[in-house]
PDB file of N, CA and C in Angstrom:
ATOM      1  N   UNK A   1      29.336 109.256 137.985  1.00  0.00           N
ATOM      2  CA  UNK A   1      28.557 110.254 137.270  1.00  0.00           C
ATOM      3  C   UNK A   1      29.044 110.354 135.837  1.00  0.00           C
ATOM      4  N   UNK A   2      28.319 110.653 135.237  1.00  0.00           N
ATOM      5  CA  UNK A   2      28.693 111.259 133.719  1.00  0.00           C
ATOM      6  C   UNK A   2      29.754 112.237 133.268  1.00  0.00           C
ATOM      7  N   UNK A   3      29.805 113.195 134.279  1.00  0.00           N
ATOM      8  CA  UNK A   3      30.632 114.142 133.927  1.00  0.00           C
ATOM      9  C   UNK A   3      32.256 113.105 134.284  1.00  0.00           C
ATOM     10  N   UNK A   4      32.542 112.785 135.049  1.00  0.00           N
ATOM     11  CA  UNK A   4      33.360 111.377 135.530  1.00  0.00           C
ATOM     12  C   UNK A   4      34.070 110.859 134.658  1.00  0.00           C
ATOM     13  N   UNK A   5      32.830 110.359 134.012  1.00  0.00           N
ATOM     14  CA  UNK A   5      33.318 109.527 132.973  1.00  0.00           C
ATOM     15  C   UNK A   5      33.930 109.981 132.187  1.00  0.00           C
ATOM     16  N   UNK A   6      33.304 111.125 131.874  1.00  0.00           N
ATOM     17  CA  UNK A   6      33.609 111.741 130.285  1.00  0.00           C
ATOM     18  C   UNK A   6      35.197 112.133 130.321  1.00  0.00           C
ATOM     19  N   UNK A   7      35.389 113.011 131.831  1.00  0.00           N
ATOM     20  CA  UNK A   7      36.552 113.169 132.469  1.00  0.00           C
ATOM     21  C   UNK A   7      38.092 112.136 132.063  1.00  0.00           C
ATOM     22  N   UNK A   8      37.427 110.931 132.576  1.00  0.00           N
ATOM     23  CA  UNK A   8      38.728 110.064 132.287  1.00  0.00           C
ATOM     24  C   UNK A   8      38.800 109.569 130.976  1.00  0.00           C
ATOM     25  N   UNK A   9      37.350 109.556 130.047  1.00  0.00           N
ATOM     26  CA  UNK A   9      37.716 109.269 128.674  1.00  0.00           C
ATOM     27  C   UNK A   9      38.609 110.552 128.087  1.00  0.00           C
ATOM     28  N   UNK A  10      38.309 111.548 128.710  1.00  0.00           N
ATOM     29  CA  UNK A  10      39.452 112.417 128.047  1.00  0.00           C
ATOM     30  C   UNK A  10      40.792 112.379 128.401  1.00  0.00           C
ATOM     31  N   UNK A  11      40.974 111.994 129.753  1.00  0.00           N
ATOM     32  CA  UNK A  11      42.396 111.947 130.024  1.00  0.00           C
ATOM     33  C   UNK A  11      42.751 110.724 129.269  1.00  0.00           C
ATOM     34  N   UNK A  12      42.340 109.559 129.136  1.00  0.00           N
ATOM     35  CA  UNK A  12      42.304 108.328 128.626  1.00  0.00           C
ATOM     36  C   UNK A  12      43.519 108.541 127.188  1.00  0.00           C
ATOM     37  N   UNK A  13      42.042 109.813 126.369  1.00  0.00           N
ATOM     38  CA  UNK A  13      43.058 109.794 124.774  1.00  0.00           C
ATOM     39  C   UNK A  13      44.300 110.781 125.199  1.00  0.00           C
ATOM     40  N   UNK A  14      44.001 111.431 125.896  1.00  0.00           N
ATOM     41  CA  UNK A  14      45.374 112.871 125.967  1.00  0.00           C
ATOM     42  C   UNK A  14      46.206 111.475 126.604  1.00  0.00           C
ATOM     43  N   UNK A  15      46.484 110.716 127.055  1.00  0.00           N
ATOM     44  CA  UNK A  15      47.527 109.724 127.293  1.00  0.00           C
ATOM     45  C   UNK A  15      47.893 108.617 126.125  1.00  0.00           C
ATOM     46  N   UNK A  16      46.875 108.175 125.285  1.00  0.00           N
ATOM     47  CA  UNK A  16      47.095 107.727 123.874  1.00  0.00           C
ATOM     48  C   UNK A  16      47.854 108.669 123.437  1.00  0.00           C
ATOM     49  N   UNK A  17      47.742 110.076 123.460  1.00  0.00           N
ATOM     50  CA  UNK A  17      48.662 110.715 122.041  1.00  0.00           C
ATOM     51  C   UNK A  17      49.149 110.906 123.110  1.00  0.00           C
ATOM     52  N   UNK A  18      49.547 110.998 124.101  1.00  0.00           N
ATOM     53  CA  UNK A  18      51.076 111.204 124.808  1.00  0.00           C
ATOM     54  C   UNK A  18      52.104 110.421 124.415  1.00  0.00           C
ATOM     55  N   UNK A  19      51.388 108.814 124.257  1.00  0.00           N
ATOM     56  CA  UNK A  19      52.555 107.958 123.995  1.00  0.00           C
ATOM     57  C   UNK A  19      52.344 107.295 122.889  1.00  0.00           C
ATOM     58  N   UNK A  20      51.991 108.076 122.229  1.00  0.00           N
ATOM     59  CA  UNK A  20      51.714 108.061 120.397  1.00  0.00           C
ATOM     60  C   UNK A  20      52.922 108.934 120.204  1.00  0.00           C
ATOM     61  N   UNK A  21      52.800 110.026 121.080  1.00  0.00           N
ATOM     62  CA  UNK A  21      53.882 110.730 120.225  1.00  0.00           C
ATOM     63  C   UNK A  21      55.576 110.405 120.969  1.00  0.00           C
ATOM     64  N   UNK A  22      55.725 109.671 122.118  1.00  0.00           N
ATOM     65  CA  UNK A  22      56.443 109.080 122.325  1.00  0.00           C
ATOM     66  C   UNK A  22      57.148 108.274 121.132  1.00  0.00           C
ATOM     67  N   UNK A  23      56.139 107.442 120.764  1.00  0.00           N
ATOM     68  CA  UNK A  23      56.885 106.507 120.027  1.00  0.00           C
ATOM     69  C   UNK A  23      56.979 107.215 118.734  1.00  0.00           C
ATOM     70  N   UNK A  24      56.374 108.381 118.139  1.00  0.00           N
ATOM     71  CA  UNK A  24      56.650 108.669 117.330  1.00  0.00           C
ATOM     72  C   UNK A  24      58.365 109.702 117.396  1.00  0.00           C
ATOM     73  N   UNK A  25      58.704 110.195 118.184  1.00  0.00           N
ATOM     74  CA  UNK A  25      60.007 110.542 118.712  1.00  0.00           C
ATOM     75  C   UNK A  25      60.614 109.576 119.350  1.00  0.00           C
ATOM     76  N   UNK A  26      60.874 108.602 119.347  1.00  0.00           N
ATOM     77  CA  UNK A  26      61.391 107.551 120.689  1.00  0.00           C
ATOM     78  C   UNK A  26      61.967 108.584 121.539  1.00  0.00           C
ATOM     79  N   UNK A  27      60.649 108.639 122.184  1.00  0.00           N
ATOM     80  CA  UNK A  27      60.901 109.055 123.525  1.00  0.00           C
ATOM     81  C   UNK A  27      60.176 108.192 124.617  1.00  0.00           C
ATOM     82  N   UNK A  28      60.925 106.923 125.121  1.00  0.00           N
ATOM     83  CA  UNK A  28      60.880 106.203 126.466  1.00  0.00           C
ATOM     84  C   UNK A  28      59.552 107.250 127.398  1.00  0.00           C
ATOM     85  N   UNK A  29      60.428 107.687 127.903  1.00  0.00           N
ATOM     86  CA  UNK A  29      59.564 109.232 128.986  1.00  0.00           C
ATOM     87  C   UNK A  29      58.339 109.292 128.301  1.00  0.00           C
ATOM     88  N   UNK A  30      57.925 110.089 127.835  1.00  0.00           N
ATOM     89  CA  UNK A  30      56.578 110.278 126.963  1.00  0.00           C
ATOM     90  C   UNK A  30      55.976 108.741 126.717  1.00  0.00           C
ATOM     91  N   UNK A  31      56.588 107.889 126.625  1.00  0.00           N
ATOM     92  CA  UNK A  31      55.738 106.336 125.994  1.00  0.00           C
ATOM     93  C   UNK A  31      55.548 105.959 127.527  1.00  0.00           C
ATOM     94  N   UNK A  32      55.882 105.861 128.313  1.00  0.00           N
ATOM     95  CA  UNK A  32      55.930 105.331 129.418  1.00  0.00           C
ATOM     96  C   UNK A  32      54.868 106.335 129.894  1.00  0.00           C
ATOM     97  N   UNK A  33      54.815 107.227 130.057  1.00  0.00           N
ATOM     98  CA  UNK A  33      53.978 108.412 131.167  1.00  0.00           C
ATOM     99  C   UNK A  33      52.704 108.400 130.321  1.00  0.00           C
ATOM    100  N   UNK A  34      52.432 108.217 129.029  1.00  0.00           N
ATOM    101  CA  UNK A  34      51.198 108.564 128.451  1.00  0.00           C
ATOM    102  C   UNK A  34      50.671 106.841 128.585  1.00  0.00           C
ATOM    103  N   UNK A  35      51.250 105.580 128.347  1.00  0.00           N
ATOM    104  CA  UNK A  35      50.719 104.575 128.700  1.00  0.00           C
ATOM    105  C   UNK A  35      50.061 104.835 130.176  1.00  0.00           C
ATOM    106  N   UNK A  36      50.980 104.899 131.163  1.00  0.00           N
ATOM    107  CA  UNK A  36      50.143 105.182 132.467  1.00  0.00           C
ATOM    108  C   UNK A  36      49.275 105.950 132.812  1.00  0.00           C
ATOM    109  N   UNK A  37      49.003 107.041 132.146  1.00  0.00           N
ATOM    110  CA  UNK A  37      47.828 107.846 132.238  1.00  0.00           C
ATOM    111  C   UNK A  37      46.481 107.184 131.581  1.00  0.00           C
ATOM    112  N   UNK A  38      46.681 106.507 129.982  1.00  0.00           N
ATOM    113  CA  UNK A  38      46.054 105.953 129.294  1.00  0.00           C
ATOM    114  C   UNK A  38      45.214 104.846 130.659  1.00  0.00           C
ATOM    115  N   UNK A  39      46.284 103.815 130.879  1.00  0.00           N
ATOM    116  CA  UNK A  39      45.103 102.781 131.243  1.00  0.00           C
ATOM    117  C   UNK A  39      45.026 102.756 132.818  1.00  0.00           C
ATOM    118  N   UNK A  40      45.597 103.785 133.492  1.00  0.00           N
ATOM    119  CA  UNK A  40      44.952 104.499 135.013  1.00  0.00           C
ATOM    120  C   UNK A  40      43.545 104.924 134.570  1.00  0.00           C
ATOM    121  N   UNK A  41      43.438 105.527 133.640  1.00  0.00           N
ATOM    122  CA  UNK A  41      42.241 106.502 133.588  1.00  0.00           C
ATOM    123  C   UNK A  41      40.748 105.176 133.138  1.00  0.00           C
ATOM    124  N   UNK A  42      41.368 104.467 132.211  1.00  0.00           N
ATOM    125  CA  UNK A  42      40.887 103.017 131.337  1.00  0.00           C
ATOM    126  C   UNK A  42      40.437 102.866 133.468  1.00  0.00           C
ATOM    127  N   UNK A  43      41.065 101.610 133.772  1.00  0.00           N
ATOM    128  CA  UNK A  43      40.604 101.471 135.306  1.00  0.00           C
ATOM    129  C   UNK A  43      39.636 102.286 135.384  1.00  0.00           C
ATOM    130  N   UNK A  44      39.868 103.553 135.831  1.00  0.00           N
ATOM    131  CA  UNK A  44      38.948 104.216 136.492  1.00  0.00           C
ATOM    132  C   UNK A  44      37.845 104.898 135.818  1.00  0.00           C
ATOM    133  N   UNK A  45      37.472 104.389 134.974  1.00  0.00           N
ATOM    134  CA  UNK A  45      36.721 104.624 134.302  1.00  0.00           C
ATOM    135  C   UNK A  45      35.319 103.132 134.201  1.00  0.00           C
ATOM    136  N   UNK A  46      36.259 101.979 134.071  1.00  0.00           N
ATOM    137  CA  UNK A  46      35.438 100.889 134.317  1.00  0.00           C
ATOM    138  C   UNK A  46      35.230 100.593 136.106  1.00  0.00           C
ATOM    139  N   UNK A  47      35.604 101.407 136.929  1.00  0.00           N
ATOM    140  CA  UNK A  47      35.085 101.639 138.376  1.00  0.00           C
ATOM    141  C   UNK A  47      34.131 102.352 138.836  1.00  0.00           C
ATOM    142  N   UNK A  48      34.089 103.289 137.801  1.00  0.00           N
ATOM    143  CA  UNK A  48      33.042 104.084 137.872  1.00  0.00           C
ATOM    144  C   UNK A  48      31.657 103.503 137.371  1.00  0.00           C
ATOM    145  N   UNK A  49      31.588 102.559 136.027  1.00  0.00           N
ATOM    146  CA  UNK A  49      30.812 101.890 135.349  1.00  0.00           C
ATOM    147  C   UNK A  49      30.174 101.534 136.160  1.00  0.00           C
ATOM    148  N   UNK A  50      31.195 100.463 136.612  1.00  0.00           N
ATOM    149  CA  UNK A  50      31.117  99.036 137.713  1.00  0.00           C
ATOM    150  C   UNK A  50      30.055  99.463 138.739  1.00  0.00           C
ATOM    151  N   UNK A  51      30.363 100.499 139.480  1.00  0.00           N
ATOM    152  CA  UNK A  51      29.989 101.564 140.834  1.00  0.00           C
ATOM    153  C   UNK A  51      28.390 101.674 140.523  1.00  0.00           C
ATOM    154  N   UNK A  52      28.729 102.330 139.222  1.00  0.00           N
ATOM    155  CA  UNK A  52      27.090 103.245 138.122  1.00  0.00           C
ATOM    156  C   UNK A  52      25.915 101.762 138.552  1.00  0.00           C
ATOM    157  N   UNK A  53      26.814 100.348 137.931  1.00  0.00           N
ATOM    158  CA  UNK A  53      25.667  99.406 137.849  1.00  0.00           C
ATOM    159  C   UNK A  53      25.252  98.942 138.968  1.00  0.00           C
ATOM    160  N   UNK A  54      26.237  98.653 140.039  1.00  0.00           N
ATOM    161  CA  UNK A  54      25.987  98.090 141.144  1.00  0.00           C
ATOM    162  C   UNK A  54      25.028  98.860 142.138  1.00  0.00           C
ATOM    163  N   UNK A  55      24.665 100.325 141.641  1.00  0.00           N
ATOM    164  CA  UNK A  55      24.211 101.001 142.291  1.00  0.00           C
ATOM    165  C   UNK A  55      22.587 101.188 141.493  1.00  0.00           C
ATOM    166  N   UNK A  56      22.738 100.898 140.288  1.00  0.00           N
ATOM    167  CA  UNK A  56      21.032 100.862 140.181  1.00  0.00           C
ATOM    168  C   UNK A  56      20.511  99.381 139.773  1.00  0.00           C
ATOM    169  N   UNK A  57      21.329  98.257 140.143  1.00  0.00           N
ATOM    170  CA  UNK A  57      21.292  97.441 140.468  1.00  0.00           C
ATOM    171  C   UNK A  57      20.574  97.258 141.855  1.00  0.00           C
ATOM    172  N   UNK A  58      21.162  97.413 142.623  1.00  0.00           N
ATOM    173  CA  UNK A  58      20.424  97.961 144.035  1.00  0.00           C
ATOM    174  C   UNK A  58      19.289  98.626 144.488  1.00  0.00           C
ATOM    175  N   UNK A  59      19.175  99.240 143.466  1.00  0.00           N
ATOM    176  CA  UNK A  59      17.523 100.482 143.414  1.00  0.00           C
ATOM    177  C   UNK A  59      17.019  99.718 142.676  1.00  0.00           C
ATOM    178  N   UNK A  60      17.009  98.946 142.102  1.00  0.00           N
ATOM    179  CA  UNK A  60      15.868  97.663 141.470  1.00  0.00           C
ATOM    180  C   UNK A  60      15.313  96.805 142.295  1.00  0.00           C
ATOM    181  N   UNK A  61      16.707  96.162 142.954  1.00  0.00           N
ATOM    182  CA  UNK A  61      16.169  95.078 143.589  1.00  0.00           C
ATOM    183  C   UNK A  61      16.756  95.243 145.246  1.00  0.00           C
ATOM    184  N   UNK A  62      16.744  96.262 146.021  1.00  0.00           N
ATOM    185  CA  UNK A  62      16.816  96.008 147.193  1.00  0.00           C
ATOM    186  C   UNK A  62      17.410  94.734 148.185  1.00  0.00           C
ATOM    187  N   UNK A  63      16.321  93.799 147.786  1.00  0.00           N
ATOM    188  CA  UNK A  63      16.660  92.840 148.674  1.00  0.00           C
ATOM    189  C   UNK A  63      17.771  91.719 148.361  1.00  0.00           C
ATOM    190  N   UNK A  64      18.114  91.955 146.851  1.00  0.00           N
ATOM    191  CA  UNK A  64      19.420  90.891 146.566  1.00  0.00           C
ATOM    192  C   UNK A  64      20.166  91.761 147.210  1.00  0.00           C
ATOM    193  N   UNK A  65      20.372  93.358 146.708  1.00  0.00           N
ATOM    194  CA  UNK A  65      21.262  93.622 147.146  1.00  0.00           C
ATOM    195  C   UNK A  65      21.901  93.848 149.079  1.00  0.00           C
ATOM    196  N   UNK A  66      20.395  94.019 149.588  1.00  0.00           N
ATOM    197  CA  UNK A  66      21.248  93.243 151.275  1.00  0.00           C
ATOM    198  C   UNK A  66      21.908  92.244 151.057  1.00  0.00           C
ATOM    199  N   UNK A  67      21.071  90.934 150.866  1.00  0.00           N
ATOM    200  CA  UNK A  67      21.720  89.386 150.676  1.00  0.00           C
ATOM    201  C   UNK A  67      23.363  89.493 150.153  1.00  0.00           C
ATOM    202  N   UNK A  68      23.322  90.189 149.066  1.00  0.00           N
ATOM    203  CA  UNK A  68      24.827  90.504 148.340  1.00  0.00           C
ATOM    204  C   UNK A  68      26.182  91.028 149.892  1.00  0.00           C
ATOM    205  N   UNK A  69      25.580  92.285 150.234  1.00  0.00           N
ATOM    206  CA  UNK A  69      26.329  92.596 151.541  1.00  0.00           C
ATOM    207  C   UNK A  69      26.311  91.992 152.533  1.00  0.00           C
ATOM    208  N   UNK A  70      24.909  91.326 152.625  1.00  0.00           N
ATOM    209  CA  UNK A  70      25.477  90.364 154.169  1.00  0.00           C
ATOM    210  C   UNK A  70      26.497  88.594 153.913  1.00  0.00           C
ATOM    211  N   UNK A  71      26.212  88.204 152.589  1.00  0.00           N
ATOM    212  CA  UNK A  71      27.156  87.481 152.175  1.00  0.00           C
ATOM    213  C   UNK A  71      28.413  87.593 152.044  1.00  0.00           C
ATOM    214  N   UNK A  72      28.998  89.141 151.593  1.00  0.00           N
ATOM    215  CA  UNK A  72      30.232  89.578 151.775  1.00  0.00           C
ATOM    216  C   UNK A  72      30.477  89.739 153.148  1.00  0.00           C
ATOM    217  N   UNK A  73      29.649  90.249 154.240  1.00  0.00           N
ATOM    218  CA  UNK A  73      30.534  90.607 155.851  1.00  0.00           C
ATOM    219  C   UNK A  73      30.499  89.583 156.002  1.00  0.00           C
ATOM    220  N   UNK A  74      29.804  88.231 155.496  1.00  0.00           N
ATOM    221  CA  UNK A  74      29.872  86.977 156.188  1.00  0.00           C
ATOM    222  C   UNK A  74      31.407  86.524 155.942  1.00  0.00           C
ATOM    223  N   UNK A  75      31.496  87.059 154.418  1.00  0.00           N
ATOM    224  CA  UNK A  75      33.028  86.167 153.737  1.00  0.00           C
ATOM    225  C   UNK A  75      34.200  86.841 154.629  1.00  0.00           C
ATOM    226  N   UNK A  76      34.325  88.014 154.547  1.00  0.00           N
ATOM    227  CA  UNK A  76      34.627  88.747 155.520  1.00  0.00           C
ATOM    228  C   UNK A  76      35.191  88.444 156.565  1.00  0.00           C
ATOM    229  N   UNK A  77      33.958  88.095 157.557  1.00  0.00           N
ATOM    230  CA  UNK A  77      34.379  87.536 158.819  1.00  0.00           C
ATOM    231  C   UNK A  77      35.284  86.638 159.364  1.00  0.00           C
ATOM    232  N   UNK A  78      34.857  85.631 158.068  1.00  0.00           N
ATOM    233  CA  UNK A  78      35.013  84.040 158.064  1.00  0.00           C
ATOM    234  C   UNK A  78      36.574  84.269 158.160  1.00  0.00           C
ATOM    235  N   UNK A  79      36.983  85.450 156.616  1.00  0.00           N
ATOM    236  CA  UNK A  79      38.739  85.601 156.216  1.00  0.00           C
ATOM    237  C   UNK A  79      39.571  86.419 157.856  1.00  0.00           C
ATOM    238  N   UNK A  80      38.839  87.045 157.868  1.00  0.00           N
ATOM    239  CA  UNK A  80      39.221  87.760 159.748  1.00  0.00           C
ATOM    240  C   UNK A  80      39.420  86.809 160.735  1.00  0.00           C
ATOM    241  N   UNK A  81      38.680  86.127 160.855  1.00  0.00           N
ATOM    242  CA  UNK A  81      38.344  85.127 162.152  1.00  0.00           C
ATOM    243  C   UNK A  81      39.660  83.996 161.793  1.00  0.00           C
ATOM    244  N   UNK A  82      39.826  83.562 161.030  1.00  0.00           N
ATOM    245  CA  UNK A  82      41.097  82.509 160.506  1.00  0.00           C
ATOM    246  C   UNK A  82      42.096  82.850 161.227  1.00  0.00           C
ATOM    247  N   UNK A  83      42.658  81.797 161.934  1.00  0.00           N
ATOM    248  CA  UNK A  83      44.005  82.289 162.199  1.00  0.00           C
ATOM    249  C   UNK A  83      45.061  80.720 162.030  1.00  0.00           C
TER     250      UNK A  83
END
């Protein structure tokens, strides 16, 4: 959703200036904790995208998108069934 998004683009920058201001104090702690917030949020933010397209992707075209899922339980299977 939108609101989502907007969500982790904000946590996104509040973790840029976390470890903006890390490095502007060398402070390790702060550079380290605001990087990880930064590109956790980065991820989940292009999951959500990802999610957004694949899903009206699907409301377009229906029938690739079965073909798409029954090709995956097939791959699926195939990786299960291996022994």
């Amino acid at each position: 959703t939108m609101s989502g998004k907007i969500e982790d683009t904000v946590k996104e920058v509040a973790g840029a200036a976390e470890q903006q201001w890390g490095e502007a104090t060398d402070s390790p702690r702060h550079r380290v904790r605001g990087a990880a917030r930064r590109y956790s949020n980065q991820a989940t933010y292009a999951a959500r995208d990802a999610a957004d397209t694949i899903k009206d992707q699907v409301q377009a075209n229906p029938l690739a998108g079965l073909a798409v899922a029954a090709g995956v339980g097939v791959f699926i299977g195939f990786l299960l069934g291996r022994k």
